[in-house]
PDB file of C-alpha atoms in Angstrom:
ATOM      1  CA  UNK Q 435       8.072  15.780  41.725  1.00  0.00           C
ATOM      2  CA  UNK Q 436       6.824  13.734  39.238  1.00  0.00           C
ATOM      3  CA  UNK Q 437       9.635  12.607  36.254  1.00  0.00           C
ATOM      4  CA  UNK Q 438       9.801  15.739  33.614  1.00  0.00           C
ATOM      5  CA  UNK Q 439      12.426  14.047  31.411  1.00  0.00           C
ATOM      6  CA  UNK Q 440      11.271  14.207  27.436  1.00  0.00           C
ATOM      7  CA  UNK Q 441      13.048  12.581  24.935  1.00  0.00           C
ATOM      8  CA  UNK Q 442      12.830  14.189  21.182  1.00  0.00           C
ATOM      9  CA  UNK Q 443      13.108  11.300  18.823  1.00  0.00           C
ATOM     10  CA  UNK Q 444      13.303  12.967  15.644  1.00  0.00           C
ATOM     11  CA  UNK Q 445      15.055  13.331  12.010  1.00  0.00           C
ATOM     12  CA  UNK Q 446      17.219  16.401  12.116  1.00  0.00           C
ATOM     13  CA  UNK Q 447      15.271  19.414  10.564  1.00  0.00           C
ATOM     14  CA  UNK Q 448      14.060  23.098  10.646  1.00  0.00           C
ATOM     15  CA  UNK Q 449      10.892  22.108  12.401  1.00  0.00           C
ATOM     16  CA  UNK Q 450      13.173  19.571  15.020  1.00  0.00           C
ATOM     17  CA  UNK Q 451      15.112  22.130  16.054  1.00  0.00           C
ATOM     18  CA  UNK Q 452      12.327  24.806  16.883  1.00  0.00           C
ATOM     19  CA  UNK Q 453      10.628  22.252  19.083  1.00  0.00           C
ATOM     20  CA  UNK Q 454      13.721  21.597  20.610  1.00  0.00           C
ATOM     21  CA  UNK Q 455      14.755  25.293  21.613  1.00  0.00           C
ATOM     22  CA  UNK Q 456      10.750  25.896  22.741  1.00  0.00           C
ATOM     23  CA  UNK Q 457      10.657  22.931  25.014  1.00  0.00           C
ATOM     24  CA  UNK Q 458      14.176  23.453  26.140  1.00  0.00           C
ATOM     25  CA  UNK Q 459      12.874  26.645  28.339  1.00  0.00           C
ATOM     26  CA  UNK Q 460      10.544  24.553  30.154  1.00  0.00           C
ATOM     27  CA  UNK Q 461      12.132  21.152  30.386  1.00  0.00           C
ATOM     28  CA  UNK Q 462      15.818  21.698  30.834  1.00  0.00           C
ATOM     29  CA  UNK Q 463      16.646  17.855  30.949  1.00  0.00           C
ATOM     30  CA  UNK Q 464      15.519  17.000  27.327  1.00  0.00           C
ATOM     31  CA  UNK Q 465      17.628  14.758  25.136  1.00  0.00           C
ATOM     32  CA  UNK Q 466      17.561  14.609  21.342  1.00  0.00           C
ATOM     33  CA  UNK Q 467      17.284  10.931  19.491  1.00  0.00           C
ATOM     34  CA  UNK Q 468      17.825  12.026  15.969  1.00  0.00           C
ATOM     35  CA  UNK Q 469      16.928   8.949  13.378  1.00  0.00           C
ATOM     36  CA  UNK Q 470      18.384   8.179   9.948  1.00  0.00           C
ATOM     37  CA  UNK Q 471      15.952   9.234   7.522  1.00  0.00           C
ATOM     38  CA  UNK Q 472      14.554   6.193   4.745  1.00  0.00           C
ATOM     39  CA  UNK Q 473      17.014   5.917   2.275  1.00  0.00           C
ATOM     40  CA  UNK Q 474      15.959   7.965  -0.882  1.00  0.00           C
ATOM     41  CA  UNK Q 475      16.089   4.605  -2.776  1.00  0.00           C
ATOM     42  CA  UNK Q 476      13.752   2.527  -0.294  1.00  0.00           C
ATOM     43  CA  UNK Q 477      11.301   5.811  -0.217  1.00  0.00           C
ATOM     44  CA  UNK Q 478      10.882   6.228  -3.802  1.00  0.00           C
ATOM     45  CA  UNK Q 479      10.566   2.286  -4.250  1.00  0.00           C
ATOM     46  CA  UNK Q 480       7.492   2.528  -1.522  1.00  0.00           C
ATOM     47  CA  UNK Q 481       5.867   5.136  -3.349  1.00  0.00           C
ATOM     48  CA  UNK Q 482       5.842   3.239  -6.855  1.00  0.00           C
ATOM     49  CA  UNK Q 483       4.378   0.652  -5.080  1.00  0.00           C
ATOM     50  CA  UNK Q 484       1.798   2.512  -3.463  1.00  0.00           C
ATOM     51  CA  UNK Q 485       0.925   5.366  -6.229  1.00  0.00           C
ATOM     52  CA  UNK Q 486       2.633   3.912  -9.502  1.00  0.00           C
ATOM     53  CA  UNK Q 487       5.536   5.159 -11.848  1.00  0.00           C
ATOM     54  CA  UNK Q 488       4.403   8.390 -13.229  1.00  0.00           C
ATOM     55  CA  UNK Q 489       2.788   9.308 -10.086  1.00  0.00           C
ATOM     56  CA  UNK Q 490       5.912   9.517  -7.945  1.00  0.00           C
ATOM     57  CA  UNK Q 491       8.188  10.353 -11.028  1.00  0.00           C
ATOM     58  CA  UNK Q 492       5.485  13.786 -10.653  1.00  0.00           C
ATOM     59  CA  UNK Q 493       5.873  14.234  -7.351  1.00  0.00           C
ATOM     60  CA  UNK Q 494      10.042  14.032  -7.978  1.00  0.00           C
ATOM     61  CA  UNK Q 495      10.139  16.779 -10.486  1.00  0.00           C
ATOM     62  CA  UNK Q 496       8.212  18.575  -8.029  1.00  0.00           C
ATOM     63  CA  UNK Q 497       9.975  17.829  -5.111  1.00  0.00           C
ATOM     64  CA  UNK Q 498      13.878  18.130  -7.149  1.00  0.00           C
ATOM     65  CA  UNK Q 499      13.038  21.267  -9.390  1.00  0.00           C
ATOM     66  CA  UNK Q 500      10.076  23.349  -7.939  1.00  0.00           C
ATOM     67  CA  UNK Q 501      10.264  23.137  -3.739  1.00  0.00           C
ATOM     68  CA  UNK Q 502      13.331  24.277  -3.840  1.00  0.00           C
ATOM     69  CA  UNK Q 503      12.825  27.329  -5.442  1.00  0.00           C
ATOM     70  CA  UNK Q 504      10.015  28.128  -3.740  1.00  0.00           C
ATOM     71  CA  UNK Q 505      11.722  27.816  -0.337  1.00  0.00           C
ATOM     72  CA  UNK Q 506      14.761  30.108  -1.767  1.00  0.00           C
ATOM     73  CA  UNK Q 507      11.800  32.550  -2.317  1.00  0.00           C
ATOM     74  CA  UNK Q 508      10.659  32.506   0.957  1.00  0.00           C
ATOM     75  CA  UNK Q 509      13.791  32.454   2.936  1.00  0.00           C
ATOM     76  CA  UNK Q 510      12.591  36.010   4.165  1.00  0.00           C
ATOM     77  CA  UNK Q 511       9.218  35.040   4.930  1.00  0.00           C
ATOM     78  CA  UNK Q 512      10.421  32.215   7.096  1.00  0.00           C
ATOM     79  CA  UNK Q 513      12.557  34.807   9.125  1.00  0.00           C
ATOM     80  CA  UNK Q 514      10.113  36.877   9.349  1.00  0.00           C
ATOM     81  CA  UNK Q 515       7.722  33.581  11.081  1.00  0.00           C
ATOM     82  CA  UNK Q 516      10.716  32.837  13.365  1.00  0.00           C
ATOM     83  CA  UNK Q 517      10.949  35.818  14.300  1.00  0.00           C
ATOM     84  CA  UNK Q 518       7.591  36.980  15.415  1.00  0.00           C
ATOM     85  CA  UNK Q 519       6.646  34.123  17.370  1.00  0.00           C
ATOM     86  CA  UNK Q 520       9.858  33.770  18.748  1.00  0.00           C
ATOM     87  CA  UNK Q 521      11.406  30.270  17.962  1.00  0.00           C
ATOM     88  CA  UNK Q 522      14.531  29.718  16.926  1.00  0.00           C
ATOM     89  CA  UNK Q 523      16.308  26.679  14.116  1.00  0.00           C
ATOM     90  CA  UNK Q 524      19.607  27.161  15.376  1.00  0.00           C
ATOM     91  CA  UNK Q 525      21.142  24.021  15.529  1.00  0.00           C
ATOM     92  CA  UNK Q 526      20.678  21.303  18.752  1.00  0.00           C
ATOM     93  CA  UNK Q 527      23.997  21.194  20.587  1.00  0.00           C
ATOM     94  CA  UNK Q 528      25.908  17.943  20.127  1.00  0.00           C
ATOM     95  CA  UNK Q 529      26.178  16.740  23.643  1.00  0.00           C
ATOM     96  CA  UNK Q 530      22.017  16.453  24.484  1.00  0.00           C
ATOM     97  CA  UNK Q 531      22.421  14.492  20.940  1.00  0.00           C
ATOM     98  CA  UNK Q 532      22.150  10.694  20.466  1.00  0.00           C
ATOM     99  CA  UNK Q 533      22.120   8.973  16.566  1.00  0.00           C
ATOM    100  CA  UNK Q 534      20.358   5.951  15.395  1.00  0.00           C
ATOM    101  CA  UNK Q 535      19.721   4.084  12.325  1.00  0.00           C
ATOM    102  CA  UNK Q 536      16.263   3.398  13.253  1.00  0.00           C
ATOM    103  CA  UNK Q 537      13.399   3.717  15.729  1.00  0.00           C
ATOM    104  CA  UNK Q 538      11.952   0.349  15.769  1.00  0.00           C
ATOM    105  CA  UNK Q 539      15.207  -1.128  16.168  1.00  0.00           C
ATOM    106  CA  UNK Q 540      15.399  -3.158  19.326  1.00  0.00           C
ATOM    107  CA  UNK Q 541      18.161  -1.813  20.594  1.00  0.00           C
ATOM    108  CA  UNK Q 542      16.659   1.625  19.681  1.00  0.00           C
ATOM    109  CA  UNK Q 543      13.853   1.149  22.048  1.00  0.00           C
ATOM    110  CA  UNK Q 544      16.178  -0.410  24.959  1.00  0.00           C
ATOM    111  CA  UNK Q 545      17.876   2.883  24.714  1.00  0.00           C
ATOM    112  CA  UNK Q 546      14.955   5.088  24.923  1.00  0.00           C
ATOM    113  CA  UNK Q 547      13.789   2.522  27.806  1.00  0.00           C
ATOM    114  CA  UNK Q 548      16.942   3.217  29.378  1.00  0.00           C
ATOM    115  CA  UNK Q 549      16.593   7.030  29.276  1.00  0.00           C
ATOM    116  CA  UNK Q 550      13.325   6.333  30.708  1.00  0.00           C
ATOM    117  CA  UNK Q 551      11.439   9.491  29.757  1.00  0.00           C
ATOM    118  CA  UNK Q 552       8.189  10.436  30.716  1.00  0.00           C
ATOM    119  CA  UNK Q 553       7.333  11.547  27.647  1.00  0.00           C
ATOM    120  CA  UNK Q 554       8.810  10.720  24.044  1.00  0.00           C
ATOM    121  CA  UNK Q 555       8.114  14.340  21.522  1.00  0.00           C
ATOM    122  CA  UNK Q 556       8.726  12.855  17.679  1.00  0.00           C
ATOM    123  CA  UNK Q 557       9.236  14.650  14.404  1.00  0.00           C
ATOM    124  CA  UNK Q 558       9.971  13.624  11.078  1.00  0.00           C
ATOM    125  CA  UNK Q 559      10.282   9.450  12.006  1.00  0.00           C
ATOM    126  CA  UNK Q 560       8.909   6.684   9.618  1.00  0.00           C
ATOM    127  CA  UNK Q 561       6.223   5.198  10.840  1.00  0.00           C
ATOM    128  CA  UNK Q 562       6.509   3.516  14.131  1.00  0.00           C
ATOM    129  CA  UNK Q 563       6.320  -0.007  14.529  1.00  0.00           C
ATOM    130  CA  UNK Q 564       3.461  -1.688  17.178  1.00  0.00           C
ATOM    131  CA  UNK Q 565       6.084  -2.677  19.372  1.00  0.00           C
ATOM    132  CA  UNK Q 566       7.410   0.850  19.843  1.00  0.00           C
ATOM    133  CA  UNK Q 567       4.148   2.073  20.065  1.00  0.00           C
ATOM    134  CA  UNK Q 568       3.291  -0.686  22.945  1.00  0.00           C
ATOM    135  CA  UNK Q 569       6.025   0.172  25.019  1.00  0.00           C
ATOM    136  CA  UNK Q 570       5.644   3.511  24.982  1.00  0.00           C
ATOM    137  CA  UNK Q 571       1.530   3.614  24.851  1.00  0.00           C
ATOM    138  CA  UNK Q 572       0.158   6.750  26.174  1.00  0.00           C
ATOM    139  CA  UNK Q 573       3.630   8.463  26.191  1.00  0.00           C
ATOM    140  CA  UNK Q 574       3.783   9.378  22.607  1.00  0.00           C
ATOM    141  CA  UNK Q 575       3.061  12.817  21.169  1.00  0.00           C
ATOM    142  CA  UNK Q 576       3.479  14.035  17.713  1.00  0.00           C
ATOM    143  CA  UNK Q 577       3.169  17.657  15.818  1.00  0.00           C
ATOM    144  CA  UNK Q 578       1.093  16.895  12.525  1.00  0.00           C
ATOM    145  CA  UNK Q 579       0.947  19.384   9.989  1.00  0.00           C
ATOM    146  CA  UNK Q 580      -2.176  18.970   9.427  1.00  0.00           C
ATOM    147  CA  UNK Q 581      -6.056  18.963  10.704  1.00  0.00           C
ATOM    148  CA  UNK Q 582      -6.939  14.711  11.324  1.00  0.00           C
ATOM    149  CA  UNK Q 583      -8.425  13.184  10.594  1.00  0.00           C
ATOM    150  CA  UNK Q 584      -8.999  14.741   7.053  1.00  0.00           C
ATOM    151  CA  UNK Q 585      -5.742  15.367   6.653  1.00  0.00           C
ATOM    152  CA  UNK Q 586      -3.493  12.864   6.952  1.00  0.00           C
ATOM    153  CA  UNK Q 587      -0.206  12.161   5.823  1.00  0.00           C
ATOM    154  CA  UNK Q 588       1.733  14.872   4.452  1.00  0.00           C
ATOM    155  CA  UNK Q 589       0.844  18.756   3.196  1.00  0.00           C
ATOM    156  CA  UNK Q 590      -1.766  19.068   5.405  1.00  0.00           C
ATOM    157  CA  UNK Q 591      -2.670  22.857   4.740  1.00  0.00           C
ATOM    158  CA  UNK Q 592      -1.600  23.211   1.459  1.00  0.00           C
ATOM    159  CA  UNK Q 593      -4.542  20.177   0.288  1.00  0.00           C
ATOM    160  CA  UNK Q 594      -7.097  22.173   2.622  1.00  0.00           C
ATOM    161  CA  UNK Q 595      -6.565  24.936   0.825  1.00  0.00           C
ATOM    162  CA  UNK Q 596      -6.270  23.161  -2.569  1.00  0.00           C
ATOM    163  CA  UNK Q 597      -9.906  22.253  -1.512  1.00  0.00           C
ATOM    164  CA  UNK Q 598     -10.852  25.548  -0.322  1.00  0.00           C
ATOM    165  CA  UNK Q 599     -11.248  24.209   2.840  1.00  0.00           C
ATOM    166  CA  UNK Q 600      -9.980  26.897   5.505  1.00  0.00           C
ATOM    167  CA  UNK Q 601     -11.777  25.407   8.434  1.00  0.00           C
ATOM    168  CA  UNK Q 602      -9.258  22.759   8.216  1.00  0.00           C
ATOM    169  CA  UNK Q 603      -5.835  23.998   7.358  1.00  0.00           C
ATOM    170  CA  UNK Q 604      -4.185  23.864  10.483  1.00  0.00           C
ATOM    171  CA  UNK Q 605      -2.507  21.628  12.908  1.00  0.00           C
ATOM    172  CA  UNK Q 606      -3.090  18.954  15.135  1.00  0.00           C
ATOM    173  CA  UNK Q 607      -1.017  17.509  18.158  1.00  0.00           C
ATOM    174  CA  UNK Q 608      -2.012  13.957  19.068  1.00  0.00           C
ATOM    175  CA  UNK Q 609      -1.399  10.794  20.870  1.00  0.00           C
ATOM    176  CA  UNK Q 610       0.535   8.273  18.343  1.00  0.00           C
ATOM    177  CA  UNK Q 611      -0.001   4.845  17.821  1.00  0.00           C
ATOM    178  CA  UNK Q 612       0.501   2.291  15.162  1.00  0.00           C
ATOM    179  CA  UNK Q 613      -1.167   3.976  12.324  1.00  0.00           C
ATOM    180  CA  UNK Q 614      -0.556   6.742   9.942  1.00  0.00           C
ATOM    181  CA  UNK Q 615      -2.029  10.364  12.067  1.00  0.00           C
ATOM    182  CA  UNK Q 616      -4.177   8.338  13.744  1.00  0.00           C
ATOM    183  CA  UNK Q 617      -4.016   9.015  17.515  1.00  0.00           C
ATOM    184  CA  UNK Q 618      -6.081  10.797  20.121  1.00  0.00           C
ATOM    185  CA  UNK Q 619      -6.269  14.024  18.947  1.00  0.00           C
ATOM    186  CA  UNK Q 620      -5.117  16.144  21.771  1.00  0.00           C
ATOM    187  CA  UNK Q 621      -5.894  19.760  20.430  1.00  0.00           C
ATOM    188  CA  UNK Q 622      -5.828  21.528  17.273  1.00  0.00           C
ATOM    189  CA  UNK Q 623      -5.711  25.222  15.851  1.00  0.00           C
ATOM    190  CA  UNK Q 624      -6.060  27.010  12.061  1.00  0.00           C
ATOM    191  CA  UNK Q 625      -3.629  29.338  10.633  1.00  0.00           C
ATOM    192  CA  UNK Q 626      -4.132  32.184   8.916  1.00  0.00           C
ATOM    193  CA  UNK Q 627      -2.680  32.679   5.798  1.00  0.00           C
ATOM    194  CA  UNK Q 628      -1.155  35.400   4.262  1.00  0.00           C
ATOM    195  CA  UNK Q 629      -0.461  36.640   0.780  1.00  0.00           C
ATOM    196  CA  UNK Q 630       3.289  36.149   0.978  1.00  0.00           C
ATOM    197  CA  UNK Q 631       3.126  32.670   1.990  1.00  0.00           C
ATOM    198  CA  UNK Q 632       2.957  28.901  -0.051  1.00  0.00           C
ATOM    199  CA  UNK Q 633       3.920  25.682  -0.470  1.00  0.00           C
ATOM    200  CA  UNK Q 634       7.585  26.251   1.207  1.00  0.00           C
ATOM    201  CA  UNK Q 635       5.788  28.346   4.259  1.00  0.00           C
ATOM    202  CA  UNK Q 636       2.662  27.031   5.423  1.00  0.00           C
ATOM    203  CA  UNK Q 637       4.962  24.141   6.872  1.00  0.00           C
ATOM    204  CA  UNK Q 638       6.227  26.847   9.505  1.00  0.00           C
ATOM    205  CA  UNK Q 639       2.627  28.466  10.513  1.00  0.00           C
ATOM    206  CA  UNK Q 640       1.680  25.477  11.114  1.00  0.00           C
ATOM    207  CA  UNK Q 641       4.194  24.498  13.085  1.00  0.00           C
ATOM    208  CA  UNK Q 642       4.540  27.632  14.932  1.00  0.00           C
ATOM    209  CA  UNK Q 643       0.926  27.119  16.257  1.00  0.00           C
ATOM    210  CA  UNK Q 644       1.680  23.221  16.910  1.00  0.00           C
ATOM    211  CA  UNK Q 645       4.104  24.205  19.049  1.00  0.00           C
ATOM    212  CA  UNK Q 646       2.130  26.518  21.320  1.00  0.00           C
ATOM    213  CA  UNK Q 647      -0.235  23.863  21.384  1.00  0.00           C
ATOM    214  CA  UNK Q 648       2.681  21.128  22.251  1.00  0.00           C
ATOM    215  CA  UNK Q 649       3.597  23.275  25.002  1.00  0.00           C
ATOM    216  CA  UNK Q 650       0.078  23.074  25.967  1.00  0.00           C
ATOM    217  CA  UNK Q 651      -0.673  19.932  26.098  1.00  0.00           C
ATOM    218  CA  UNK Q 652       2.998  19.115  27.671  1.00  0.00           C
ATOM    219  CA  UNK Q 653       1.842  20.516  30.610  1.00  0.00           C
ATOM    220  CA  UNK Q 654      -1.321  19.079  30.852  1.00  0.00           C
ATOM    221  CA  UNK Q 655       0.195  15.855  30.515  1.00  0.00           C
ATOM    222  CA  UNK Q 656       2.362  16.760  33.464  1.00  0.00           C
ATOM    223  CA  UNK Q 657      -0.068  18.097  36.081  1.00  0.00           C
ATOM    224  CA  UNK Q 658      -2.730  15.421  35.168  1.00  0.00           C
ATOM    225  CA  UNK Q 659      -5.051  17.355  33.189  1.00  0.00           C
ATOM    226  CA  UNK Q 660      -4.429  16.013  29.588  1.00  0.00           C
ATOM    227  CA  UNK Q 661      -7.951  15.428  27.942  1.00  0.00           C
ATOM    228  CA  UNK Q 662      -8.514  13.871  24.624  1.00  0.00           C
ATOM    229  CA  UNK Q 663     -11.062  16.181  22.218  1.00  0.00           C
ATOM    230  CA  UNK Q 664     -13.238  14.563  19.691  1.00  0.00           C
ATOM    231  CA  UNK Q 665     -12.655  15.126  16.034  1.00  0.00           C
ATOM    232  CA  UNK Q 666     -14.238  17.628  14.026  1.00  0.00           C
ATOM    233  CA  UNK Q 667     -15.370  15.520  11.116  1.00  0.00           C
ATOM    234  CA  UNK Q 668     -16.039  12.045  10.348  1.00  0.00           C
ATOM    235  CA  UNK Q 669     -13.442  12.918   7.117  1.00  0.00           C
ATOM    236  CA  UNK Q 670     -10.555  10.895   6.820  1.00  0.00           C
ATOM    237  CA  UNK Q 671      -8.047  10.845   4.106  1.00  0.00           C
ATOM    238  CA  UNK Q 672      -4.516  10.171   3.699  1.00  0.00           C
ATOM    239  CA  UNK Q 673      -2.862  12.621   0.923  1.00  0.00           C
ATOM    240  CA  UNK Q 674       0.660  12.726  -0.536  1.00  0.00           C
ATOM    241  CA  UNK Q 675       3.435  15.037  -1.963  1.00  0.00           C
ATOM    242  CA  UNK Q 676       1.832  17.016  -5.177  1.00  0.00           C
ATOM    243  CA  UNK Q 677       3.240  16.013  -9.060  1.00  0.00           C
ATOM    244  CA  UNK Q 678       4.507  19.335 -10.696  1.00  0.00           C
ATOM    245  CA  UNK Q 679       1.524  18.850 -12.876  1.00  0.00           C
ATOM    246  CA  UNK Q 680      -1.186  19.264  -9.654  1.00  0.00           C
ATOM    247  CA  UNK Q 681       1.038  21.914  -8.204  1.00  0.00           C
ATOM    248  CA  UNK Q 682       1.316  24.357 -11.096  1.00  0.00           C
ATOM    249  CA  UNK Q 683      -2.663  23.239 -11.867  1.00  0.00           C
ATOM    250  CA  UNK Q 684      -3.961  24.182  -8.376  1.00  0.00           C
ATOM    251  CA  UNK Q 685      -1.393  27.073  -8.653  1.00  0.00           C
ATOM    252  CA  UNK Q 686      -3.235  28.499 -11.959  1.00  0.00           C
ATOM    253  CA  UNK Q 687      -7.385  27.662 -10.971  1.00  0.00           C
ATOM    254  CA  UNK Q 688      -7.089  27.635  -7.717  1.00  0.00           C
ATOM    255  CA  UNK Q 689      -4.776  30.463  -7.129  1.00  0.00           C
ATOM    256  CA  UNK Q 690      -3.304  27.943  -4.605  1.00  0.00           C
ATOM    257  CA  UNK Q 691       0.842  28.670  -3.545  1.00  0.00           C
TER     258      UNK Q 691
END
């Protein structure tokens, strides 16, 4: 039989943990590689960089006092997704758990080469380096909550619909390599949205339907059949966490959650 062993590199989370528990059923012998997040301080200093001051100090007021209250709002909501379609984000037992500082570590990637997985599932990571990608070419798969690649980078529905573009809030799972949501694109499905829902939910549609799709292709990958599909548009933007200013703007015109 041919090696079924997946390692989940990932930074410990909601949407971790419901991958987890659904590939658990199936692949028995998984192990968990959880990663230190960025530090805050490093993140934030990237983002200045990248967007300017007032730009991130937006998206921080967004992030610090708005998402949070949203996602109190919704905590029924987000049972209620769990529930129907039957995943679970009760925590990853400690044993099938390993901790590292970082992915692209070297000593990182001996480890992972010494667990020698077939397939490596990640979640949540900072962007991995070439050299990870290299050694692990072809055995990389990611959940991206979003449709690439028009969609890129974070908030993936919530911009589609911000730009009344329902054909393309969805998901994606793809092949990773060295850039940002760039890979193969190995299938991808909308999600329907629904009156309760917003900024703190679409997160867990759309990662309720990346996981059917994970499963999917998991298998695939397994029994040989794994096909790359073309994208659906020559579109291809990157897009970032909204200020409080675009949030409660979209929010008003748009009538955007």
């Amino acid at each position: 039989m041919m090696n079924q062993k997946i390692i989940l590199l990932a930074v410990d989370c909601d949407f971790t943990k419901m991958i987890y528990h659904a590939l658990k059923k199936a692949y028995p012998n998984i192990e968990v590689i959880f990663e230190e997040p960025v530090s805050k301080g490093k993140l934030i200093r990237g983002r200045i960089k990248k967007l300017g001051v007032f730009k991130v100090l937006g998206q921080l007021i967004f992030q610090i006092g708005i998402y949070p209250f949203l996602k109190m709002r919704s905590e029924a909501r987000i049972k209620t997704i769990l529930q129907t379609t039957g995943l679970s984000s009760e925590p990853i037992p400690l044993e099938v758990v390993h901790k590292i500082e970082s992915a692209n570590d070297m000593k990182s990637i001996d480890l992972i080469k010494y667990k020698a997985p077939a397939l490596v599932i990640i979640n949540g990571t900072r962007i991995l380096s070439k050299e990870f990608v290299q050694t692990f070419h072809g055995r990389i798969i990611n959940i991206h909550a979003g449709i690439t690649p028009a969609y890129r980078g974070v908030h993936g529905a919530y911009w589609a619909l911000v730009n009344n573009d329902p054909e393309n809030c969805g998901t994606t799972v793809h092949f990773v390599d060295s850039g940002i949501d760039t890979g193969n694109i190995l299938a991808q499905a909308k999600i329907e949205i629904e009156q309760s829902d917003n900024f703190a939910t679409y997160p867990y549609l759309q990662f309720a339907k990346g996981i059917n799709l994970l499963m999917d292709a998991v298998q695939k990958f397994f029994d040989g059949s794994l096909k790359v599909i073309p994208v659906r548009s020559e579109r291809s933007a990157l897009w970032f966490h909204p200020t409080f200013i675009e949030y409660f703007y979209n929010r008003k015109t748009k009538k955007v959650k």
